[in-house]
Tab-separated table of C-alpha atoms in Angstrom:
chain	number	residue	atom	x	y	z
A	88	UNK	CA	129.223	20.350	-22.738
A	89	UNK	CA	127.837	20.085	-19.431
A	90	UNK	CA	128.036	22.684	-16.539
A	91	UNK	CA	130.276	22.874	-13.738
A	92	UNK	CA	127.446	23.852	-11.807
A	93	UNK	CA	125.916	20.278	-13.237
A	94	UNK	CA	128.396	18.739	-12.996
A	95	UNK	CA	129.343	19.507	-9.487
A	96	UNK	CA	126.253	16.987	-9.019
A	97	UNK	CA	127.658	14.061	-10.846
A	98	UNK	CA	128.803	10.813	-8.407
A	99	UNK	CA	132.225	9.206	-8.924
A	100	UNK	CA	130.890	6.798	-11.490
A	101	UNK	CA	129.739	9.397	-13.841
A	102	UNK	CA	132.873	11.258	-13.551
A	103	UNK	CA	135.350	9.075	-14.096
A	104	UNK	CA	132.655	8.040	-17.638
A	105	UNK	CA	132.655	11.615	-18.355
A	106	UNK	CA	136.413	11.926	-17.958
A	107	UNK	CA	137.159	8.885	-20.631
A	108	UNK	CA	134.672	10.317	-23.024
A	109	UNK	CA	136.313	13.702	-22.613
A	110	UNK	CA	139.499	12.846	-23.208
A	111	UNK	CA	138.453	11.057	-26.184
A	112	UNK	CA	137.161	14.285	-27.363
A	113	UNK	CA	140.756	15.893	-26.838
A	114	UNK	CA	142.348	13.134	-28.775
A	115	UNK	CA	140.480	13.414	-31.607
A	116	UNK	CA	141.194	17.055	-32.359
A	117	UNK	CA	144.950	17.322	-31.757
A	118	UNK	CA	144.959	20.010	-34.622
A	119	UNK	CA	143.349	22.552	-32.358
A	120	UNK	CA	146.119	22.003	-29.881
A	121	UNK	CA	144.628	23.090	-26.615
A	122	UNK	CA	146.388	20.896	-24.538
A	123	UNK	CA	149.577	20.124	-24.197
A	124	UNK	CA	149.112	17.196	-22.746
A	125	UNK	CA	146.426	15.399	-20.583
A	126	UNK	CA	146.756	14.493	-16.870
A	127	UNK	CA	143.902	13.353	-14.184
A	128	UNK	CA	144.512	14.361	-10.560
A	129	UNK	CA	141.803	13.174	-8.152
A	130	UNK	CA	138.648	11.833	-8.942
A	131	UNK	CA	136.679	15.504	-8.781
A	132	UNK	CA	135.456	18.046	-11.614
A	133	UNK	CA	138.113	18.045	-14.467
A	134	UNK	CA	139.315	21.683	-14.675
A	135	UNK	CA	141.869	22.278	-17.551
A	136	UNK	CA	144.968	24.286	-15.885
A	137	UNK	CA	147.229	26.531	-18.279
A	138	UNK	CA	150.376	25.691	-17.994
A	139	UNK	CA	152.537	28.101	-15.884
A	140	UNK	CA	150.297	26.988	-12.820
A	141	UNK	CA	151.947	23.972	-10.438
A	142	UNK	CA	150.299	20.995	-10.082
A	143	UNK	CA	152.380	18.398	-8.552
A	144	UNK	CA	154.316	15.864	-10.249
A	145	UNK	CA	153.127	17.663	-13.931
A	146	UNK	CA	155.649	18.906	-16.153
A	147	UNK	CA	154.919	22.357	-15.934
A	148	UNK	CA	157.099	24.542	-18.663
A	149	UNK	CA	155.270	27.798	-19.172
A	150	UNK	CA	155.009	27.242	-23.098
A	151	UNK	CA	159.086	27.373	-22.904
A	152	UNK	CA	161.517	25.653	-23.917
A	153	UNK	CA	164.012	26.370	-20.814
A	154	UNK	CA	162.069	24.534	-18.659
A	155	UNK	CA	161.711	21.382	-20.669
A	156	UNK	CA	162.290	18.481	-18.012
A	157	UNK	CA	161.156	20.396	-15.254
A	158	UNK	CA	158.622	18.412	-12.303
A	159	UNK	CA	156.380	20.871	-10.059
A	160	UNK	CA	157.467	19.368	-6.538
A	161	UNK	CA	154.345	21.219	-5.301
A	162	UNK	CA	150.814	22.297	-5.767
A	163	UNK	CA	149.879	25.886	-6.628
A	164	UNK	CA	147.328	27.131	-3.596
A	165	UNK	CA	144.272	27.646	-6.488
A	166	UNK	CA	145.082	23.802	-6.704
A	167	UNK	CA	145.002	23.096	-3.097
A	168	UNK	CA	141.492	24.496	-3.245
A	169	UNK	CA	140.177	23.168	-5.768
A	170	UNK	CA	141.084	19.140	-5.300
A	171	UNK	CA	139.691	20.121	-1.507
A	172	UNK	CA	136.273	21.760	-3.282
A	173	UNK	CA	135.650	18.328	-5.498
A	174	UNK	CA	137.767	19.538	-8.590
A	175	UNK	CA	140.333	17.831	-10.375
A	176	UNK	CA	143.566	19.259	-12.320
A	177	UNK	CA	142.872	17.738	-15.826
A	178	UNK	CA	145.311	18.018	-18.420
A	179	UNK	CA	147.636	21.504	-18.874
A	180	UNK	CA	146.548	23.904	-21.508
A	181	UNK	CA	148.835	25.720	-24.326
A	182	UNK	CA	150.039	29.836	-23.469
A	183	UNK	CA	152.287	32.417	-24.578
A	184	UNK	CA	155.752	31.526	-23.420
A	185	UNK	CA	155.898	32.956	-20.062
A	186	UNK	CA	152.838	34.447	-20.192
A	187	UNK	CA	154.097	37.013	-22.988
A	188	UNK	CA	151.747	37.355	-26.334
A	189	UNK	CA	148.391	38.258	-27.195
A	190	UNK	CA	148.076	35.117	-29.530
A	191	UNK	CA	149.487	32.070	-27.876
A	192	UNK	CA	151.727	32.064	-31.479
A	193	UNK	CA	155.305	32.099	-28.885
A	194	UNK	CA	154.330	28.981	-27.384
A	195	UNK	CA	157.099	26.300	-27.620
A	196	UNK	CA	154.795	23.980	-28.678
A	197	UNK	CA	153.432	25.619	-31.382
A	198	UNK	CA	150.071	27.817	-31.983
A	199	UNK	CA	146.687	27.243	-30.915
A	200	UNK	CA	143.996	27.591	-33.076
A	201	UNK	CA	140.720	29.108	-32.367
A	202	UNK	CA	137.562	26.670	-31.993
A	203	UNK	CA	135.512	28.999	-34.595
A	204	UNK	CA	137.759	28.653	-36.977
A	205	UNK	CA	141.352	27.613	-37.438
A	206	UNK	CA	142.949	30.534	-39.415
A	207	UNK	CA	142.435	32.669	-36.478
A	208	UNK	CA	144.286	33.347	-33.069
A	209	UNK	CA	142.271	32.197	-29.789
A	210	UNK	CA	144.115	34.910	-28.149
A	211	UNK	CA	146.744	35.003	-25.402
A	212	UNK	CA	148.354	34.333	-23.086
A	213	UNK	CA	145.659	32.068	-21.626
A	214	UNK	CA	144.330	31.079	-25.591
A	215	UNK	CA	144.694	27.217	-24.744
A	216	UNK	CA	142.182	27.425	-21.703
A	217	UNK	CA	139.632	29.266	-23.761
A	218	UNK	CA	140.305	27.339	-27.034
A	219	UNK	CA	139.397	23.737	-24.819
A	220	UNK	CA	136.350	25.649	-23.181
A	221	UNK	CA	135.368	27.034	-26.248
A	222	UNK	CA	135.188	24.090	-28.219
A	223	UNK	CA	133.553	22.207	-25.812
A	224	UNK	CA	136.617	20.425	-24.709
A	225	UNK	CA	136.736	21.919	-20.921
A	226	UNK	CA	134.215	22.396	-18.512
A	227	UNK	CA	135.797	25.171	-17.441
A	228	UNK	CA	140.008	26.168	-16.928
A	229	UNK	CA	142.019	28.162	-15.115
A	230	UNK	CA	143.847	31.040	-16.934
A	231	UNK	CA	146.295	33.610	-15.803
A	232	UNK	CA	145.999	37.548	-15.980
A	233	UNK	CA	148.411	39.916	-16.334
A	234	UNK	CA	147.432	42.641	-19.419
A	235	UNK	CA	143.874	41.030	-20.194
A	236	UNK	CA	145.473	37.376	-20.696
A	237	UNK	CA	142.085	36.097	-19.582
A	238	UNK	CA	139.845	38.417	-20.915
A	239	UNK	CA	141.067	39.084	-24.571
A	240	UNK	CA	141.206	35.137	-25.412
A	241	UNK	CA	137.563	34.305	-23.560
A	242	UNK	CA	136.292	37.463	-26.040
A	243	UNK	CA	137.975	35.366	-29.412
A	244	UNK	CA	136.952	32.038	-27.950
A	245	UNK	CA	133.392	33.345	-26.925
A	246	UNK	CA	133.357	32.530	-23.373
A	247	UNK	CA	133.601	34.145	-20.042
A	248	UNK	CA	136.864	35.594	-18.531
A	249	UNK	CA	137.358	36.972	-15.244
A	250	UNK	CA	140.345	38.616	-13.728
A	251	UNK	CA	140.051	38.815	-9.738
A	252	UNK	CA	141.276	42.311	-7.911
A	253	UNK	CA	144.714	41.558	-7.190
A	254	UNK	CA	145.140	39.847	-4.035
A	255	UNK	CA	141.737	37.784	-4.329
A	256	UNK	CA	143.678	34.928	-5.376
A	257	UNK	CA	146.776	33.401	-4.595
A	258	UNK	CA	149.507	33.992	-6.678
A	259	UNK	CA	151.720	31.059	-4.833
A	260	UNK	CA	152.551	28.445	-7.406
A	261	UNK	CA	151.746	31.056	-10.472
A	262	UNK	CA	154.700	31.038	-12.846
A	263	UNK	CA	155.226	34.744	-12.259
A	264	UNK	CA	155.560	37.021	-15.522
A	265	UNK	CA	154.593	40.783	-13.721
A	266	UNK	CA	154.667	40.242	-9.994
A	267	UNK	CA	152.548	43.391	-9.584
A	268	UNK	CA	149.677	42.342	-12.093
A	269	UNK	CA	149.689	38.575	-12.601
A	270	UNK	CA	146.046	37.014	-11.323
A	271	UNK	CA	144.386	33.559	-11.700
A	272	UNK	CA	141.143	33.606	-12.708
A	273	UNK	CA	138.610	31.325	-13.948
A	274	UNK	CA	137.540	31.029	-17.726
A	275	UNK	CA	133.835	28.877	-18.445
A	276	UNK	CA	130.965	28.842	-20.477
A	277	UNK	CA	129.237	31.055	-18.548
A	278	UNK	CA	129.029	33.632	-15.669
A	279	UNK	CA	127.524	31.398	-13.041
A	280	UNK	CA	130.281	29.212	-13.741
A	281	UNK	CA	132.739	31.891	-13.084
A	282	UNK	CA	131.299	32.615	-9.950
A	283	UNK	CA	131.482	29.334	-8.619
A	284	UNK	CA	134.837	28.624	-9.662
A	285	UNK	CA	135.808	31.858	-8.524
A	286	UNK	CA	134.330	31.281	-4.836
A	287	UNK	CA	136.487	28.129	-5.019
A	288	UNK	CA	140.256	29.096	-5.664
A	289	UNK	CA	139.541	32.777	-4.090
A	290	UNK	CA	140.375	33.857	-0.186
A	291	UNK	CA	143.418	34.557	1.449
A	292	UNK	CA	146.534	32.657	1.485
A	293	UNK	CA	149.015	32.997	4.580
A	294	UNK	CA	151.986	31.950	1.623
A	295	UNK	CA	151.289	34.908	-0.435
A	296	UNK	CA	152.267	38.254	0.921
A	297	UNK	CA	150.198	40.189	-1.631
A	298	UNK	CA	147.287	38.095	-0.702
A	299	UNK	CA	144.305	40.529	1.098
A	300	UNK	CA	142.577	38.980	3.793
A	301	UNK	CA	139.305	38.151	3.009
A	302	UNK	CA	137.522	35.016	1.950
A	303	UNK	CA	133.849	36.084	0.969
A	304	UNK	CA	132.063	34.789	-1.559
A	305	UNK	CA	130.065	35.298	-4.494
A	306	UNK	CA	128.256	32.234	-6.405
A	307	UNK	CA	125.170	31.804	-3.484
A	308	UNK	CA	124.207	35.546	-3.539
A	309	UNK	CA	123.967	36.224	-7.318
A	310	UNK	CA	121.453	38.677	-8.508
A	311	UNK	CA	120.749	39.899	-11.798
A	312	UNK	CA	117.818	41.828	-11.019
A	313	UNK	CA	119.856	44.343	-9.104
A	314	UNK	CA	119.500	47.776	-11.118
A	315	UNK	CA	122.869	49.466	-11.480
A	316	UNK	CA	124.572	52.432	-12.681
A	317	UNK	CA	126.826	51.440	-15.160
A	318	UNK	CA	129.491	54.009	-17.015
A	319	UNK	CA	129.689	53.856	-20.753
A	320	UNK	CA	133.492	55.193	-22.753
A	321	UNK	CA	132.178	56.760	-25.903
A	322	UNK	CA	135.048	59.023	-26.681
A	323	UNK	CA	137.107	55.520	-25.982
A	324	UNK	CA	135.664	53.180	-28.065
A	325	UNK	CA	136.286	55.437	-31.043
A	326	UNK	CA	139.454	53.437	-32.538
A	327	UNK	CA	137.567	49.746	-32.146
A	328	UNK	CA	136.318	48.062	-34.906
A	329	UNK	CA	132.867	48.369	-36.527
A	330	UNK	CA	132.254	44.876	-34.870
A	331	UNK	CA	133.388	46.002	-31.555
A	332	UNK	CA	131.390	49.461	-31.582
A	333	UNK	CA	127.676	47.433	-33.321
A	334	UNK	CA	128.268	44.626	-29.785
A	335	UNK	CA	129.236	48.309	-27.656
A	336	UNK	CA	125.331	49.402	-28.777
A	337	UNK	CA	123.927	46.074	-28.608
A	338	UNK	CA	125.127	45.861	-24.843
A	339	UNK	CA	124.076	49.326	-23.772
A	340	UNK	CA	120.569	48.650	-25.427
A	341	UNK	CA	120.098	45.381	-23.404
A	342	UNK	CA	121.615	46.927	-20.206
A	343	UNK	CA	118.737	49.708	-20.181
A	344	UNK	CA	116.366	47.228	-20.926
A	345	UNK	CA	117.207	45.030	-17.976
A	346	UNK	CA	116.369	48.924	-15.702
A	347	UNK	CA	120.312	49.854	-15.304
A	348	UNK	CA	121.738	53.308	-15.461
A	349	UNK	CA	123.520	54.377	-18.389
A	350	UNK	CA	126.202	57.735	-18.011
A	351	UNK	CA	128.838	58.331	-19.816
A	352	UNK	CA	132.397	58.822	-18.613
A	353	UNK	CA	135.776	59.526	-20.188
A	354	UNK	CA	139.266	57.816	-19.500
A	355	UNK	CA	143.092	59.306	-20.289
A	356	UNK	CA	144.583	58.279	-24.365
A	357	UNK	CA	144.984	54.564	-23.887
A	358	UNK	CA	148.292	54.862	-24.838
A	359	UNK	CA	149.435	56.099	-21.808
A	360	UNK	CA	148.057	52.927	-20.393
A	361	UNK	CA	150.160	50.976	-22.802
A	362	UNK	CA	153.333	53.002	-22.017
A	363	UNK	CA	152.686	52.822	-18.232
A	364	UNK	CA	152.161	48.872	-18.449
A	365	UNK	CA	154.761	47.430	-21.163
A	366	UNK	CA	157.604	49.170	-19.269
A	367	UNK	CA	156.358	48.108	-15.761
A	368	UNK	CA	155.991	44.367	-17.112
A	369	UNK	CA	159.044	44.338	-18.568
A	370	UNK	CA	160.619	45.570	-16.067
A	371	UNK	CA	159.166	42.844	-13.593
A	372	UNK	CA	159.925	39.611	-16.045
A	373	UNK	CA	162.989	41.035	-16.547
A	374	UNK	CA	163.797	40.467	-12.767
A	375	UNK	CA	161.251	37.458	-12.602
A	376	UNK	CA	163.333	35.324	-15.518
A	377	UNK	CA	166.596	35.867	-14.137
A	378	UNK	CA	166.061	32.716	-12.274
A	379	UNK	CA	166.203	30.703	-15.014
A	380	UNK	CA	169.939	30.444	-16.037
A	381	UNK	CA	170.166	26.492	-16.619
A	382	UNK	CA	171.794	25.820	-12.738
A	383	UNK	CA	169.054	24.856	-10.674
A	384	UNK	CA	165.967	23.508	-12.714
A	385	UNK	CA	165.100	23.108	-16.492
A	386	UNK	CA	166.928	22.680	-19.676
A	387	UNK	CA	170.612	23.619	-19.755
A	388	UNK	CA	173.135	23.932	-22.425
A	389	UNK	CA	176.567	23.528	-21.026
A	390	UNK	CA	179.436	25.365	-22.119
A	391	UNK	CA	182.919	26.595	-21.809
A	392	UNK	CA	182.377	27.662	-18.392
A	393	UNK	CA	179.579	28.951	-15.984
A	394	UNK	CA	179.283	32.471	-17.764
A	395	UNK	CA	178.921	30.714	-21.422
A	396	UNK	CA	176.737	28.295	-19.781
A	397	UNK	CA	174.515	31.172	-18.599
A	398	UNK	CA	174.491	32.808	-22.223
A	399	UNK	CA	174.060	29.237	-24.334
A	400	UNK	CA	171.045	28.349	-21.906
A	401	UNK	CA	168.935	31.293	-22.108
A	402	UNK	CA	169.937	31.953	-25.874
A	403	UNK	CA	168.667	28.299	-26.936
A	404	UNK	CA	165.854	28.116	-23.983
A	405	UNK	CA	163.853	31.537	-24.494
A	406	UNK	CA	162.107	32.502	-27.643
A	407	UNK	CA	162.258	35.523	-29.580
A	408	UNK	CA	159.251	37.749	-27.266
A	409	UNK	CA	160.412	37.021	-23.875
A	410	UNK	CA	164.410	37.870	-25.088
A	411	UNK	CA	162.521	41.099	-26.335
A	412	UNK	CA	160.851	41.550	-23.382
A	413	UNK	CA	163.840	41.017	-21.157
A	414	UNK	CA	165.830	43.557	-22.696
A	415	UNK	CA	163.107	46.150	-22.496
A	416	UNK	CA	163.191	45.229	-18.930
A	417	UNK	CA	166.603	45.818	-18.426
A	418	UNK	CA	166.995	49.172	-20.983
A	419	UNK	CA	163.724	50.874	-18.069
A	420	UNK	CA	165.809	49.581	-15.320
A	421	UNK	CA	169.684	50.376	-16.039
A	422	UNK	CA	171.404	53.499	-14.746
A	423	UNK	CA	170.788	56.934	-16.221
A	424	UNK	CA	166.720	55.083	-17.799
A	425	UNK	CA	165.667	54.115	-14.593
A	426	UNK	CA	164.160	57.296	-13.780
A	427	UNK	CA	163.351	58.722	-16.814
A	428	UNK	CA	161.038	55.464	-17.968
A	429	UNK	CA	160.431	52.903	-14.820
A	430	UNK	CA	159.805	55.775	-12.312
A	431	UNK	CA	157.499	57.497	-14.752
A	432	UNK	CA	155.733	54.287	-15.403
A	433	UNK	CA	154.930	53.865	-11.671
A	434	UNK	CA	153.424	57.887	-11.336
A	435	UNK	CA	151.204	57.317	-14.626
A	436	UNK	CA	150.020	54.162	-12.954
A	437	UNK	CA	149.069	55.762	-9.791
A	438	UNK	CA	147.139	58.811	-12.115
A	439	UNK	CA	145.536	55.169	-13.570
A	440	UNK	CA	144.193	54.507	-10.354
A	441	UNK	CA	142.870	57.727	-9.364
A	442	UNK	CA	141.193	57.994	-12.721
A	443	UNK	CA	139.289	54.673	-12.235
A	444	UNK	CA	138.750	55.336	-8.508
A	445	UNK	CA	137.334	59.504	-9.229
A	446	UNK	CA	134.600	57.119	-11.784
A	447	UNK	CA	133.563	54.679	-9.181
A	448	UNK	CA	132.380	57.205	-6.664
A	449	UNK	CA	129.066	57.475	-8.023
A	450	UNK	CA	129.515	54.372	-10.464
A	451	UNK	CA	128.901	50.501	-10.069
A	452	UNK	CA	130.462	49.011	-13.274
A	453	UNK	CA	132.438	50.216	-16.086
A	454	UNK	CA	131.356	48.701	-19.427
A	455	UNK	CA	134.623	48.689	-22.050
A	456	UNK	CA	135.846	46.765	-25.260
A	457	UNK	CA	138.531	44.232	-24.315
A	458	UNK	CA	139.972	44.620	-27.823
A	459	UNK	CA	139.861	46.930	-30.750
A	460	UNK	CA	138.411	44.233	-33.249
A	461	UNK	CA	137.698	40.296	-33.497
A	462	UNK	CA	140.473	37.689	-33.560
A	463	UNK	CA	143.343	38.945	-36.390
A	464	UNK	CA	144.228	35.611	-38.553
A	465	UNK	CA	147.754	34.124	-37.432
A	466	UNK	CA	150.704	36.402	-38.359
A	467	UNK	CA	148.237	39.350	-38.404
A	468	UNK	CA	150.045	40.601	-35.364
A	469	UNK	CA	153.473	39.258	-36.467
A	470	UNK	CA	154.658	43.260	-35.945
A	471	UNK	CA	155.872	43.204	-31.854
A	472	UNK	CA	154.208	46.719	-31.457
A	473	UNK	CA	151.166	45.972	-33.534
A	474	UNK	CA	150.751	42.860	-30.292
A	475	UNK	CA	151.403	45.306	-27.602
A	476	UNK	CA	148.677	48.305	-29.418
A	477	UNK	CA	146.467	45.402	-29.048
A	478	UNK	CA	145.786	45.106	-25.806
A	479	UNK	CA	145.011	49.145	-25.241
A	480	UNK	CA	141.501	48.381	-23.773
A	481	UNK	CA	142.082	45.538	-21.596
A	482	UNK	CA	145.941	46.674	-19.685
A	483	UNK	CA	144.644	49.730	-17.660
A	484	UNK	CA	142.669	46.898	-15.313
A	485	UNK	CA	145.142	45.289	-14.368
A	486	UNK	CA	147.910	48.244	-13.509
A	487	UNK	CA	144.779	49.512	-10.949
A	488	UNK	CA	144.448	46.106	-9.782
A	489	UNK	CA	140.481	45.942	-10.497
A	490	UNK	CA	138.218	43.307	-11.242
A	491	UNK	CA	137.108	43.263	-14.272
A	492	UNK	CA	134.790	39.950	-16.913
A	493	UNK	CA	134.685	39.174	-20.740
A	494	UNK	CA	131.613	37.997	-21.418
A	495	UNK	CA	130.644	37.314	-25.349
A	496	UNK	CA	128.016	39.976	-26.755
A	497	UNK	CA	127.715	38.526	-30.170
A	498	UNK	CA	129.313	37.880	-33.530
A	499	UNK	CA	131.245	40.333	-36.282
A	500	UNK	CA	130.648	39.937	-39.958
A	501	UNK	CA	133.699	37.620	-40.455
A	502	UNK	CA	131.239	35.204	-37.634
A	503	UNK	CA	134.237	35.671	-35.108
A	504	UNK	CA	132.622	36.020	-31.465
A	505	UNK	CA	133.164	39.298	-29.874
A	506	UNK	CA	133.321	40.471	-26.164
A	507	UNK	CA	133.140	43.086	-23.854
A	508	UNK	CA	133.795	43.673	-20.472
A	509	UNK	CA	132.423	45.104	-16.932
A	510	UNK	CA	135.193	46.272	-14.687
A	511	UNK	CA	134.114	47.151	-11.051
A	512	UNK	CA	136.080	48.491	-8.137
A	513	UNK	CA	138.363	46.780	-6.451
A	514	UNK	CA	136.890	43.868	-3.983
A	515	UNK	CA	133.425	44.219	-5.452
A	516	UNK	CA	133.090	41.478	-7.232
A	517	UNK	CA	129.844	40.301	-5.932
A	518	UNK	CA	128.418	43.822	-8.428
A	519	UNK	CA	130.452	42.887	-11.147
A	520	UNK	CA	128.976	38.682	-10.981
A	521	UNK	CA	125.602	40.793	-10.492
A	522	UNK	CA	126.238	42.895	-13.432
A	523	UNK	CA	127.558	40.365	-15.641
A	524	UNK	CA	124.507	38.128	-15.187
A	525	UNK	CA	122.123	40.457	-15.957
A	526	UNK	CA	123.649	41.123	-19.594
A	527	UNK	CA	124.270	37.493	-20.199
A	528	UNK	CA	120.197	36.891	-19.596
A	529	UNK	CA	119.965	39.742	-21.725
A	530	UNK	CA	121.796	39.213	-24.721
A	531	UNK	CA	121.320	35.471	-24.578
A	532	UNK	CA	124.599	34.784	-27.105
């Protein structure tokens, strides 16, 4: 698969050949089930979009079945940008329903498998962007981040993932599971890809009130010869896999070769991380999904009256993790919990921050597992809390609102890829493109 950087330099004519040889490609392996289905807007760079991002006249369903039948009347902002940069929205990619798994198993239109090989899990929620860019059937996609939903399925898929600080990118026009911790980001074959893409749907955006005003950019200043100190988590690497702890070594031998500066730090038990964040998402979608009752757009099942119609609707329209999620979200928010879990929650978050922010005083980058082993084979993670233990490296990003990249290190016994990640402070993502070059010409995966 080419580029996007190469392909950035393609005319129309070559385009619109690569585009009917691509989505020959797609057609031919409907097993992996990448994409849900395949749409062409504009005559730019086809970029595979997961599906709880608008793009205008596309169904758009968020791997649910409530919204079945549902038109976006609108483009997203990250769409806006990208049709204006030469890009072009090209077919909608499988998720998580609502945004909510670690496995893209909940989807409505069934599981995803991974492009190495097809009894394993390409991750989640974003695991049908990094299945089509991992198997070579995406230049690159968008993907959406809200516990490591980028990150985790780029490691399984062995690509890059990269979650902007929050604000970086517009969130208008992003299906919205966590308000507080939902980012686009892009997901390619490799970092210099990211960067560009990244340059491209960044900046701020008047329509999003969580959107920070600035609009710098990354892609023309990349340097991997800049030496940097980077922190290293012994003490919290100790539950990962063998797999995960041989790449941990491998990376920290290749990152003093490139000249960098290797210290060790140490972060809180991860599962406070895991507390802080599935009761503060909850919480969110709880309040984020009450919009879909049946009335205004989406599948609806009628019945007796408008209360029944309520119930029937979002009984036969949600599956089984986002009704779990919902009432988690409602037991952290209802009188006499509220304070004892939600406001909790928020004060453990803020100690989150501080712990990240007491690091990066004398610290460029953070190196950290994004999960504790490879990709688990389907139903592996079929026990809810088994999921949500998952994600204990990759969660604590995105409830400090860093940036943070997967990039693939190398491959476990079972020949499953696996990644790590750089986190950096928050706007600095010109060190952590810097850093995340200068492993990649490293380890050469």
């Amino acid at each position: 698969m080419i580029t996007l950087k190469e392909a950035l330099k393609l005319n129309k004519d070559e385009l619109n050949k690569f585009k009917d040889e691509l989505k020959a490609k797609i057609q031919a392996r409907p097993e992996l089930n990448a994409y849900i289905d395949v749409n062409n807007v504009g005559e730019g760079v086809p970029i595979a979009i997961k599906d709880n991002i608008q793009v205008k006249d596309w169904s758009v369903t968020s791997g649910s079945n409530i919204l079945q039948g549902y038109i976006a009347p609108y483009n997203a902002t990250v769409i806006e940008k990208m049709t204006k940069a030469g890009l072009s929205p090209f077919g909608r990619t499988n998720m998580d329903e609502f945004a909510m798994g670690s496995t893209t198993e909940s989807s409505f239109y069934g599981k995803t498998q991974n492009p190495h090989n097809a009894d394993h899990v390409p991750g989640g929620s974003s695991g049908g962007s990094a299945a089509a860019v991992g198997a070579g059937l995406a230049i690159a996609a968008l993907g959406s981040d809200t516990g490591g939903s980028i990150r985790q399925p780029a490691s399984f898929c062995g690509i890059v993932g990269m979650k902007p600080t929050y604000g970086r990118v517009s969130r208008y026009g992003l299906g919205a599971y966590a308000s507080s911790l939902d980012q686009i980001g892009p997901m390619t074959q490799n970092v210099e890809d990211a960067a560009i893409l990244y340059d491209i749907i960044s900046g701020h955006d008047e329509k999003d009130s969580t959107s920070a005003n600035m609009n710098d950019k990354v892609s023309d200043k990349l340097d991997s010869s800049r030496k940097l100190t980077i922190a290293v988590l012994p003490k919290h690497i100790q539950n990962a896999s063998e797999d995960v702890k041989k790449a941990y070594e491998l990376a920290v031998d290749e990152l003093l070769n490139a000249g960098h500066t290797i210290v060790e730090r140490e972060l809180m038990d991860a599962k406070f991380d895991i507390s802080a964040y599935y009761i503060t998402a909850t919480a969110e979608a709880t309040t984020n999904l009450a919009r879909y009752d049946g009335v205004r757009y989406g599948n609806r099942v009628v019945g007796k009256n408008l209360e029944d119609t309520f119930i029937q609707t979002r009984s036969n329209g949600f599956g089984d993790e986002v009704k779990r999620r919902i009432l988690l979200g409602n037991f952290v928010l209802s009188s006499g919990y509220y304070e004892a879990y939600y406001v909790k929650a928020q004060k453990t978050r803020h100690i989150i921050k501080d712990q990240y922010a007491k690091i990066f005083e004398d610290v460029n980058l953070i190196l950290s597992p994004i999960a504790p082993g490879t990709a688990p084979k389907f139903g592996e993670l079929k026990n809810p809390m088994d999921m949500y233990l998952s994600d204990l490296y990759s969660i604590s990003v995105n409830l400090a609102g860093l940036p943070a990249i997967s990039l693939p290190i190398n491959k476990g016994k079972n020949s499953m890829p696996v990644g790590l990640q750089l986190i950096a402070k928050a706007y600095d993502e010109q060190t952590l493109f810097d850093g995340a070059l200068s492993l990649e010409k490293q380890i050469n995966y």
